[in-house]
Amino acid sequence: MKTILRLLLWFLLVLAVLAVAAHFTLRYALNTPKFKAALTGFIERSTGRRFDYERMDYRLIPLSLVIRQAEFKEKDSEINFASIQTFSARINLRQKELSSLVLASPSIRVVQYADGSFNFSDLLSKGDGPDATSPGATAPTPRPTAEATERAEPAELPDFMVRLIEVKDARFEFLRVDETGATHALELTNLHLNLHEFTPSTPLRLDGRVKIGRSSTFDFNFSSGALNAWMTTPAEVPLELAATLKIEDFADIRAFLPAEALPFRSLAATLSTRGTMAGGLAMVLDVDTPDPTEAHPVAIRGRLSPTLSLPAAVVKHLATGAPLPASMQTAFEACEAPEGTLSLLHNGMTVLLLRHLTLSTQAHLPLIAYGQNRFTDGEVNSMLTNGQLTVSGRIRAYEGAISFDAQVQTLACPLAYTLSSLTASNLSLTQMLADNGLSIPSSFSGTAQVQVSAMGTAIFSNAFRSRLAANASLRLNNLQRIGNDGSVLDQLWIQLDNPVLLNLAPKLQPKVEQARKAISTITTTRYEDVTADIHLQQGRATLSNVRMEIPNYRIEAEGTLLPFEQTLDLNARVLLSAEETARLTNGKDRSTYLPYENGGLVIPFHIRGALTKPAVVPDLQVLLKNAAAGVVREELAPQLQKHLSDSDRKNIETGLQILQELGNRLQGRE
């Protein structure tokens, strides 16, 4: 915005130079080839761009200047950067009035290149660099001196009258060139602005309208207190604005939006503002679009109601340069935020506003749709005071509900935020996965309950892994998975086709056969409950208390998840019920040879690899630690009873026990 203002001020300065030149030149000499060549040559030498005009007319009584068909070219090009069909000014010196100032068909063409530069960057490079209030300034804001503190109140402006200021049929064209060389255009045409009957002691009233693209429009009416009031009590000056925006075609504004933004069919928005800066400036923004369709999957219906206020002393300081009371002065030191973070501490004015601005906002959002996502019945409240922003809200989504509370420290460097709580209840997994287009090879259904808290300074994705800390608890109810690659248990059973294990648990063989069929056909796996606790720090998520309940089985796990690399490494185990264990072992107690807990078999295993398709590997070393001895006893015991003496049997059993103990010790060393 500041760049555009500089450009406009420069353009007005050129017009002022032309007016001064016209005043001291004979009327008929203005359009002679020699004068025209001298004037256009001076501008070309100053800017490095061609300038031309058709005719200049000047009258002394009444004082007037008319310039026709003025054109200011692009650098090294014949394309117009700025042009105007007619510039006309009439001044009545006796009546102290600007009778009329009319700009007919002015046009400006702005191009932003892929490297961020503009087609007017060469004009700005001729300046002296950033001033003290520019975003690049780093000097601390100076405290006012005693002389400035005692400065007299600003005097009222001298009387004058502005009868008419009018901009007719103006045109603004913005072109954005992306990295591929493609051009995205935004056109503002038929721009009209009108200012009537204005004096320093009467209210300011301005109205205008503009066409956006081919079919969209924007119009507004603005009124403000008198300029003399702005010079004395600016915080108490009444402000009023009524504006209407109608977007009839998404293509009309596409140039201002990211390339991947989804379209809406049309949009209507109204903004009304009324109040004073000290007493509170209340705004109401209503936005409405048609319901989403497949071709136009974006929709929004809602009302935003912000109210802002500033202390009177701060408003006066900003409007007139009056010194601030000592109690309101804010020390400022420029801050450069680390990569991936954000800082709002660019200059003293920003710090002053964040410190003293009070902004409360209520948002009512009956519908937000983006792609397949639908959010309804949203209510969001926020409050900014003393540099701290607090936000709370609730909304319905994915057949469930989401609520949250958060805080943002805007005066911290870098900007810091805390998500005190985010609670999601009864979210449909099927709806959530489908709406976000997640390409998962299996179909999930069930409901999710989530509790999340987080804090950090990361704003951009490249910093999340190092600057975001979060805790979450997850619970899935009635989880159902349909797929053709089998469940976690199916992948586990297949790898338990071990003769030693099958000897101790004979009914495990049918499980192995069923698992082989499951991984080649579409099967359904049902989990009664799934729970997990997650702690994220330095880009690493630690999973604990992971439990998956299946009738007669419980899976427990813990380990690490690397969400940015999409890999995981979990140590897990399956705990079988006592009834299921007895069925697999034909009712025999195998607790001496196999891991048991609470009367049930325990099978340890690992889940490792890519998050989309991890490998499930049983820990046979732990599982079969004592199993071999059990098989020997089961198969050799009958033979020992028949063919060996009591002393021989005792010696063999002692040897087996020694071997078992030796194996246990070796296992412990490993």
XYZ file of C-alpha atoms in Angstrom:
670
model
C 0.000 0.000 0.000
C 2.796 2.422 0.863
C 4.446 1.715 -2.486
C 1.219 2.566 -4.329
C 0.813 5.775 -2.304
C 4.347 6.838 -3.208
C 3.586 6.209 -6.843
C 0.367 8.267 -6.683
C 2.160 11.117 -4.889
C 4.831 11.093 -7.575
C 2.147 11.215 -10.278
C 0.420 14.167 -8.568
C 3.790 15.916 -8.281
C 4.225 15.614 -12.037
C 0.791 17.178 -12.508
C 1.752 19.994 -10.126
C 4.921 20.643 -12.127
C 2.810 20.839 -15.249
C 0.448 23.317 -13.560
C 3.309 25.559 -12.431
C 4.841 25.429 -15.898
C 1.522 26.346 -17.429
C 1.045 29.317 -15.092
C 4.274 30.956 -16.196
C 3.931 30.224 -19.874
C 1.811 31.969 -22.399
C -1.365 30.139 -23.208
C -0.564 29.623 -26.840
C 3.037 28.632 -26.196
C 2.033 25.554 -24.181
C 1.361 23.492 -27.264
C 4.256 24.611 -29.417
C 6.616 21.781 -30.447
C 9.584 23.420 -28.689
C 7.869 23.735 -25.277
C 6.330 20.281 -25.549
C 9.700 18.714 -26.396
C 11.362 20.481 -23.449
C 8.709 19.365 -20.951
C 8.460 15.749 -22.103
C 12.253 15.544 -22.393
C 12.663 16.672 -18.772
C 10.279 13.956 -17.545
C 11.960 11.308 -19.691
C 15.407 12.219 -18.348
C 14.099 12.151 -14.766
C 12.292 8.794 -15.016
C 13.898 6.920 -17.905
C 10.444 6.511 -19.468
C 8.669 8.166 -22.369
C 5.979 10.730 -21.600
C 3.669 12.443 -24.062
C 0.442 14.421 -24.159
C -1.834 15.708 -26.891
C -2.669 19.201 -25.667
C -2.490 21.478 -22.629
C -4.935 24.394 -22.157
C -4.540 27.099 -19.530
C -6.662 30.082 -18.467
C -5.907 32.676 -15.832
C -9.468 33.871 -15.115
C -10.931 31.672 -13.869
C -7.721 29.796 -13.062
C -7.949 26.494 -14.930
C -5.749 23.827 -16.432
C -6.773 21.083 -18.857
C -4.418 18.332 -20.043
C -5.609 15.927 -22.726
C -4.396 12.444 -23.650
C -1.370 12.229 -21.365
C 0.554 8.933 -21.529
C 3.393 7.611 -19.377
C 5.056 4.531 -20.897
C 6.531 1.344 -19.494
C 10.318 1.279 -19.256
C 11.778 0.503 -22.699
C 8.302 -0.176 -24.063
C 5.441 1.466 -25.942
C 2.886 -0.001 -23.527
C 1.161 2.572 -21.325
C 1.973 2.325 -17.632
C -0.362 5.215 -16.783
C -2.563 7.431 -18.900
C -5.428 9.886 -18.611
C -7.876 11.109 -21.211
C -8.548 14.468 -19.568
C -7.263 16.196 -16.447
C -9.243 19.313 -15.606
C -8.848 21.680 -12.634
C -10.683 24.937 -11.930
C -9.878 27.185 -8.964
C -11.802 30.290 -7.856
C -9.226 32.270 -5.883
C -11.666 34.986 -4.909
C -14.095 32.514 -3.348
C -11.285 30.322 -1.940
C -12.675 27.255 -3.570
C -11.673 24.406 -5.763
C -14.555 24.589 -8.181
C -13.793 21.258 -9.800
C -11.093 18.655 -10.146
C -12.003 16.024 -12.715
C -9.956 13.029 -13.848
C -11.627 11.501 -16.880
C -10.662 7.952 -17.893
C -7.409 7.623 -15.961
C -5.730 4.234 -16.284
C -2.860 2.456 -14.582
C -1.360 -0.947 -15.358
C 0.586 -2.783 -12.616
C 2.535 -5.983 -13.291
C 3.989 -8.209 -10.572
C 6.665 -10.588 -11.829
C 7.484 -14.029 -10.477
C 10.472 -12.669 -8.503
C 8.197 -10.256 -6.599
C 9.276 -7.098 -8.444
C 6.856 -4.711 -10.168
C 6.864 -2.808 -13.418
C 7.396 0.416 -11.427
C 10.266 -0.848 -9.242
C 12.739 1.203 -11.273
C 10.918 4.405 -10.268
C 11.102 3.592 -6.564
C 14.806 2.710 -6.739
C 15.520 6.371 -7.455
C 14.382 7.284 -3.910
C 16.433 7.579 -0.765
C 15.469 4.217 0.722
C 13.055 3.338 3.507
C 12.023 6.002 5.970
C 11.673 5.620 9.690
C 8.214 4.142 9.494
C 8.811 1.684 6.667
C 8.695 -2.069 7.368
C 12.448 -2.247 6.893
C 13.220 0.359 9.545
C 15.003 -0.963 12.597
C 15.706 2.134 14.681
C 13.848 2.354 18.003
C 10.980 4.835 18.183
C 12.358 8.028 19.767
C 10.675 9.370 22.871
C 9.179 12.861 22.488
C 11.339 15.746 23.688
C 10.193 18.371 26.179
C 9.895 20.862 23.334
C 7.571 18.523 21.461
C 5.557 17.843 24.605
C 4.875 21.530 25.054
C 3.932 22.013 21.403
C 0.762 24.026 20.920
C -2.439 22.385 19.778
C -2.739 22.330 15.960
C -4.648 25.288 14.562
C -7.788 24.859 12.515
C -7.410 24.723 8.761
C -8.125 27.918 6.804
C -11.538 28.166 5.187
C -11.837 26.836 1.692
C -14.460 25.004 -0.324
C -14.213 21.941 -2.514
C -17.180 21.990 -4.858
C -16.391 18.806 -6.747
C -13.677 16.200 -6.997
C -14.590 13.500 -9.473
C -12.889 10.485 -10.975
C -14.772 9.188 -13.998
C -14.421 5.858 -15.747
C -11.039 5.000 -14.238
C -9.317 1.715 -14.964
C -6.849 -0.323 -12.906
C -5.264 -3.472 -14.312
C -3.212 -5.840 -12.152
C -1.242 -8.653 -13.820
C 0.545 -11.371 -11.850
C 3.113 -13.494 -13.704
C 3.824 -16.874 -12.058
C 6.931 -19.054 -12.274
C 5.661 -20.790 -15.426
C 5.190 -17.508 -17.254
C 1.394 -17.710 -17.102
C -0.388 -14.400 -16.509
C -3.314 -13.901 -14.135
C -5.259 -10.666 -14.569
C -7.499 -8.599 -12.340
C -9.294 -5.661 -13.929
C -11.068 -2.811 -12.167
C -13.024 -0.717 -14.649
C -15.736 1.945 -14.624
C -14.287 3.301 -11.385
C -16.177 6.413 -10.238
C -15.383 8.518 -7.141
C -17.266 11.647 -6.073
C -16.600 14.227 -3.368
C -19.135 17.080 -3.166
C -19.416 20.334 -1.225
C -16.622 19.848 1.260
C -15.107 22.385 3.705
C -12.805 21.940 6.736
C -15.753 22.609 9.053
C -18.327 20.348 7.382
C -18.467 16.519 7.247
C -16.611 14.662 4.527
C -18.758 12.514 2.235
C -17.322 10.271 -0.442
C -19.017 7.691 -2.624
C -17.834 5.442 -5.392
C -18.343 2.339 -7.436
C -16.216 0.037 -9.567
C -16.629 -2.957 -11.841
C -14.415 -5.972 -11.094
C -13.547 -8.204 -14.014
C -16.413 -8.873 -16.372
C -19.425 -8.917 -14.087
C -18.581 -8.205 -10.438
C -19.108 -4.874 -8.678
C -18.170 -2.941 -5.561
C -19.749 0.279 -4.311
C -19.455 2.286 -1.110
C -20.547 5.404 0.752
C -18.221 6.904 3.342
C -18.739 9.825 5.688
C -16.543 11.332 8.362
C -16.462 14.305 10.689
C -14.938 17.579 9.586
C -11.200 17.946 9.032
C -11.017 20.533 11.805
C -12.319 17.893 14.217
C -9.571 15.526 13.040
C -7.024 18.209 13.958
C -8.354 18.684 17.504
C -10.269 15.598 18.734
C -9.695 12.833 16.159
C -10.729 10.033 18.531
C -14.225 11.489 18.747
C -14.761 11.984 15.016
C -17.753 9.917 13.844
C -17.069 7.479 11.006
C -19.623 5.691 8.855
C -19.147 3.314 5.943
C -21.570 1.228 3.937
C -20.135 -1.047 1.239
C -21.448 -3.803 -1.001
C -19.419 -6.394 -2.901
C -20.968 -8.703 -5.494
C -18.776 -11.356 -7.112
C -20.761 -12.851 -9.966
C -17.887 -14.842 -11.475
C -15.036 -16.470 -9.553
C -12.706 -15.749 -12.481
C -13.045 -12.013 -11.769
C -10.900 -12.318 -8.586
C -8.795 -15.405 -9.306
C -5.640 -13.309 -9.761
C -5.755 -12.346 -6.073
C -6.085 -15.940 -4.848
C -3.660 -18.900 -4.669
C -3.565 -21.043 -7.790
C -4.953 -24.072 -5.911
C -7.980 -22.192 -4.493
C -11.317 -23.897 -5.231
C -14.086 -21.814 -6.850
C -17.457 -20.608 -5.587
C -20.392 -19.797 -7.840
C -21.024 -16.238 -6.628
C -20.644 -14.158 -3.487
C -22.477 -11.223 -1.940
C -20.977 -9.271 0.969
C -22.104 -6.158 2.806
C -20.075 -4.139 5.301
C -21.419 -1.473 7.623
C -19.240 0.524 10.005
C -20.285 3.161 12.512
C -18.812 4.798 15.599
C -15.705 6.582 16.854
C -12.214 5.295 17.554
C -12.363 6.183 21.250
C -15.949 5.103 21.886
C -15.784 1.995 19.712
C -15.972 1.465 15.967
C -18.554 -1.258 15.359
C -18.514 -3.223 12.111
C -20.840 -5.847 10.695
C -19.792 -7.977 7.719
C -22.339 -10.324 6.149
C -21.215 -12.875 3.555
C -23.445 -15.196 1.561
C -22.919 -17.612 -1.326
C -25.160 -20.207 -2.985
C -24.960 -23.797 -1.758
C -21.878 -25.711 -2.931
C -22.004 -27.879 -6.037
C -19.569 -30.279 -7.679
C -18.394 -27.543 -10.058
C -18.315 -24.863 -7.326
C -17.401 -26.667 -4.071
C -16.858 -23.534 -1.941
C -19.613 -21.827 0.036
C -19.883 -19.601 3.083
C -22.716 -18.010 4.989
C -21.913 -15.979 8.034
C -21.719 -12.730 9.957
C -18.577 -11.183 11.424
C -19.074 -8.449 14.062
C -15.824 -6.818 15.196
C -15.616 -3.748 17.442
C -12.333 -1.880 17.853
C -11.214 1.059 19.949
C -8.041 3.001 20.751
C -7.279 5.425 23.590
C -7.870 9.038 22.560
C -4.212 9.962 23.144
C -3.014 7.221 20.774
C -5.472 8.267 18.056
C -4.349 11.879 18.360
C -0.705 10.836 18.203
C -1.315 8.838 15.025
C -3.517 11.494 13.373
C -1.684 14.698 14.245
C 1.713 13.660 15.629
C 0.833 14.906 19.126
C 3.147 13.450 21.805
C 2.043 10.446 23.823
C 1.723 10.563 27.621
C 4.683 8.890 29.312
C 2.443 6.069 30.568
C 1.546 5.089 26.997
C 4.986 5.196 25.454
C 6.251 1.780 24.404
C 9.889 0.816 24.053
C 10.582 -0.866 20.743
C 13.454 -2.915 19.420
C 13.287 -4.440 15.986
C 13.134 -8.235 15.888
C 14.033 -10.642 13.126
C 12.000 -13.825 13.524
C 13.728 -17.189 12.980
C 12.993 -19.077 9.782
C 9.497 -20.517 9.667
C 8.141 -18.122 12.297
C 6.530 -14.692 12.235
C 7.128 -11.419 14.038
C 4.803 -8.405 14.064
C 7.438 -6.158 15.650
C 8.462 -4.369 12.470
C 8.219 -0.767 13.664
C 7.193 1.391 16.569
C 3.752 2.164 15.154
C 2.826 -1.516 14.930
C 3.951 -2.112 18.513
C 1.969 0.920 19.663
C -1.198 -0.340 17.974
C -0.858 -3.898 19.289
C -0.230 -2.614 22.816
C -3.229 -0.281 22.980
C -5.761 -1.623 20.473
C -8.830 -3.373 21.875
C -10.602 -5.579 19.351
C -13.469 -7.911 20.131
C -15.008 -10.099 17.431
C -18.002 -12.386 17.252
C -18.472 -14.671 14.265
C -21.652 -16.587 13.446
C -21.014 -19.186 10.727
C -24.066 -21.250 9.718
C -22.149 -22.838 6.815
C -18.600 -23.179 5.563
C -17.929 -25.593 2.714
C -14.582 -26.252 1.048
C -14.262 -29.204 -1.256
C -16.112 -32.065 0.400
C -15.713 -30.581 3.891
C -18.806 -29.149 5.573
C -18.774 -27.068 8.769
C -22.028 -25.834 10.274
C -23.391 -23.976 13.287
C -20.086 -22.259 13.990
C -19.631 -19.687 16.760
C -16.244 -18.010 17.302
C -15.354 -15.253 19.779
C -12.047 -13.433 20.063
C -10.549 -10.576 22.075
C -7.321 -8.665 21.481
C -6.144 -6.555 24.386
C -2.681 -5.506 25.540
C -1.136 -7.532 22.726
C -2.752 -10.850 23.685
C -5.336 -12.447 21.436
C -7.693 -15.041 22.905
C -9.938 -17.122 20.662
C -12.625 -19.655 21.528
C -15.230 -21.346 19.412
C -17.273 -24.365 18.493
C -18.472 -25.818 15.217
C -20.106 -28.970 13.906
C -18.186 -31.116 11.417
C -17.997 -34.722 10.189
C -21.263 -35.573 11.982
C -19.686 -34.526 15.304
C -18.622 -31.376 17.124
C -15.346 -29.468 17.599
C -14.576 -26.836 20.250
C -11.343 -24.986 20.996
C -9.629 -22.337 23.134
C -6.392 -20.636 22.091
C -4.174 -17.658 22.866
C -1.692 -15.733 20.715
C 1.046 -13.476 22.063
C 1.320 -10.873 19.288
C 4.074 -8.877 21.028
C 6.358 -11.894 21.447
C 9.252 -12.411 19.068
C 8.665 -14.674 17.375
C 4.877 -14.634 17.641
C 3.850 -17.411 20.047
C 0.585 -19.312 20.383
C -0.965 -21.761 22.808
C -3.818 -24.126 22.021
C -5.197 -24.643 25.511
C -7.640 -27.270 24.356
C -9.182 -28.697 21.245
C -11.951 -31.208 21.803
C -13.512 -33.224 19.011
C -16.337 -35.599 19.812
C -18.181 -38.200 17.747
C -16.380 -37.411 14.498
C -17.207 -39.852 11.721
C -14.014 -41.433 10.405
C -15.678 -42.370 7.126
C -16.801 -38.792 6.540
C -13.518 -37.247 7.626
C -11.340 -39.452 5.406
C -13.626 -39.168 2.388
C -14.057 -35.378 2.632
C -10.315 -34.807 2.740
C -9.565 -37.178 -0.129
C -7.173 -39.363 1.860
C -6.047 -42.217 -0.386
C -5.996 -45.053 2.153
C -6.258 -48.583 0.692
C -8.730 -49.651 3.367
C -12.122 -48.309 4.329
C -12.530 -47.183 7.932
C -15.666 -46.396 9.880
C -16.317 -45.478 13.480
C -16.355 -42.369 15.647
C -13.416 -40.434 17.049
C -12.988 -38.568 20.333
C -9.922 -36.317 20.431
C -8.349 -34.068 23.082
C -5.423 -31.876 21.960
C -3.265 -29.186 23.544
C -0.312 -27.508 21.840
C 2.081 -24.600 21.967
C 4.722 -23.225 19.643
C 5.973 -20.468 17.406
C 5.909 -22.211 14.026
C 3.718 -20.580 11.391
C 5.070 -22.152 8.219
C 5.292 -25.898 7.653
C 9.079 -26.086 7.451
C 9.332 -25.072 11.134
C 6.628 -27.280 12.634
C 8.923 -30.223 13.310
C 11.244 -28.178 15.515
C 8.957 -25.521 17.014
C 5.660 -27.267 17.778
C 4.953 -29.193 20.970
C 1.623 -30.958 21.414
C -0.185 -33.519 23.529
C -3.199 -35.478 22.366
C -5.419 -38.290 23.535
C -7.374 -40.309 20.982
C -10.276 -42.680 21.377
C -12.020 -44.499 18.521
C -15.321 -46.233 19.162
C -16.754 -49.050 17.055
C -13.844 -48.912 14.633
C -14.369 -51.046 11.560
C -11.811 -51.667 8.838
C -12.548 -53.186 5.437
C -9.576 -54.129 3.274
C -7.810 -56.830 1.295
C -4.495 -56.848 3.146
C -5.748 -58.364 6.384
C -5.754 -56.968 9.894
C -2.777 -56.526 12.211
C -3.573 -59.925 13.737
C -3.832 -61.589 10.323
C -0.345 -60.364 9.445
C 0.832 -61.654 12.814
C -0.790 -65.128 12.601
C 0.834 -65.855 9.232
C 4.286 -65.498 10.789
C 3.436 -67.824 13.702
C 3.456 -70.913 11.483
C 6.185 -72.385 13.674
C 6.295 -76.141 14.488
C 7.384 -75.577 18.095
C 4.564 -73.074 18.706
C 1.976 -75.172 16.869
C 2.935 -78.167 18.989
C 2.124 -76.224 22.172
C -0.954 -74.503 20.709
C -2.418 -76.876 18.107
C -5.528 -74.784 17.394
C -3.304 -71.929 16.202
C -3.028 -73.713 12.829
C -6.594 -72.761 11.724
C -5.775 -69.135 12.613
C -2.797 -69.252 10.279
C -4.906 -70.666 7.433
C -7.653 -68.072 7.922
C -5.064 -65.277 7.920
C -3.641 -66.460 4.595
C -7.092 -66.209 3.062
C -7.758 -62.818 4.667
C -4.795 -61.099 3.017
C -6.022 -62.070 -0.457
C -9.736 -61.344 -0.013
C -11.790 -58.429 1.257
C -12.432 -58.876 4.958
C -13.869 -56.791 7.781
C -12.125 -56.259 11.113
C -14.023 -54.782 14.040
C -12.447 -53.133 17.083
C -14.547 -52.330 20.118
C -12.292 -49.480 21.303
C -8.991 -47.939 20.246
C -7.145 -45.499 22.533
C -3.778 -43.741 22.371
C -1.838 -40.909 24.013
C 0.484 -38.850 21.801
C 3.241 -36.413 22.744
C 4.860 -34.422 19.921
C 8.240 -32.746 20.457
C 10.994 -31.812 18.005
C 9.134 -33.480 15.140
C 8.924 -36.824 16.973
C 5.650 -38.217 18.312
C 5.825 -40.575 21.272
C 2.888 -42.986 21.444
C 1.866 -44.523 24.741
C -1.136 -46.345 26.201
C -2.072 -47.575 22.743
C -4.865 -50.151 23.129
C -7.041 -51.930 20.564
C -9.862 -54.095 21.881
C -11.164 -57.068 19.882
C -13.343 -59.822 21.381
C -10.932 -62.189 23.214
C -7.911 -60.079 22.171
C -6.285 -56.855 23.308
C -3.409 -55.203 21.440
C -1.111 -52.902 23.401
C 1.699 -50.815 21.909
C 4.124 -47.967 22.538
C 6.903 -46.364 20.555
C 7.627 -43.480 18.187
C 5.964 -41.980 15.151
C 7.752 -39.581 12.775
C 4.807 -37.747 11.186
C 6.871 -35.655 8.776
C 8.778 -38.710 7.510
C 5.579 -40.827 7.787
C 7.281 -43.746 9.522
C 6.687 -45.511 12.849
C 8.440 -47.927 15.185
C 6.239 -49.578 17.828
C 6.777 -52.355 20.303
C 3.486 -54.199 20.720
C 1.908 -57.317 22.162
C -1.341 -59.230 21.866
C -2.996 -60.393 25.076
C -5.398 -63.304 24.598
C -8.236 -63.975 26.995
C -7.989 -67.064 29.218
C -10.852 -68.677 27.294
C -9.227 -68.086 23.888
C -5.883 -69.342 25.209
C -7.468 -72.552 26.506
C -9.120 -73.112 23.151
C -5.809 -72.724 21.243
C -3.949 -75.071 23.614
C -6.709 -77.680 23.894
C -7.232 -76.686 27.492
C -3.628 -77.222 28.594
C -1.756 -74.729 30.747
C 1.342 -73.614 28.768
C 2.363 -70.810 31.141
C 5.610 -72.650 31.937
C 6.711 -72.549 28.290
C 4.960 -69.502 26.759
C 4.469 -65.900 27.984
C 1.234 -65.629 29.994
C -0.536 -62.784 31.757
C -3.720 -63.084 33.808
C -4.217 -66.618 32.539
C -3.912 -65.656 28.873
C -1.238 -66.060 26.199
C 0.901 -62.994 25.364
C 2.426 -62.640 21.871
C 5.033 -59.839 21.530
C 5.636 -58.248 18.118
C 6.891 -55.076 16.363
C 5.184 -52.647 13.955
C 7.771 -50.833 11.845
C 8.153 -49.040 8.526
C 6.081 -46.703 6.372
C 2.963 -45.309 7.970
C 0.771 -46.320 5.022
C 1.819 -49.983 5.113
C 4.005 -50.923 8.096
C 5.497 -54.359 8.623
C 4.185 -56.544 11.468
C 6.921 -58.837 12.831
C 6.484 -61.213 15.812
C 9.255 -61.306 18.414
C 9.859 -65.062 18.204
C 12.967 -64.828 20.358
C 10.904 -63.784 23.362
C 7.851 -65.848 22.447
C 9.776 -69.148 22.067
C 12.262 -68.530 24.846
C 11.025 -71.530 26.886
C 8.969 -73.249 24.210
C 11.651 -75.737 23.072
C 11.921 -77.242 26.552
C 8.172 -77.597 26.628
C 8.127 -79.530 23.348
C 10.895 -81.836 24.531
C 9.032 -82.571 27.719
C 5.721 -83.109 25.919
C 7.138 -85.478 23.280
C 9.896 -87.315 25.239
C 8.183 -87.670 28.592
C 6.103 -90.748 27.603
C 9.188 -92.477 26.198
C 11.203 -91.652 29.308
C 8.559 -93.132 31.513
C 8.628 -96.445 29.577
C 12.313 -97.103 28.873
C 14.465 -95.304 31.476
C 15.126 -95.982 35.110
C 14.191 -93.469 37.749
C 17.805 -92.321 38.191
C 18.274 -91.836 34.411
C 15.065 -89.854 34.131
C 16.179 -87.674 37.017
C 19.576 -87.008 35.409
C 17.997 -86.070 32.061
C 15.532 -83.724 33.722
C 18.386 -82.095 35.651
C 20.337 -81.637 32.405
C 17.326 -80.073 30.669
C 16.907 -77.717 33.601
C 20.587 -76.700 33.431
C 20.304 -76.078 29.675
C 17.177 -74.031 30.251
C 18.893 -71.892 32.880
C 21.916 -71.428 30.617
C 19.674 -70.347 27.781
C 17.942 -67.854 30.058
C 21.274 -66.333 31.114
C 22.488 -66.033 27.537
C 19.184 -64.422 26.607
C 19.588 -61.953 29.470
C 23.064 -60.929 28.228
C 21.706 -60.278 24.766
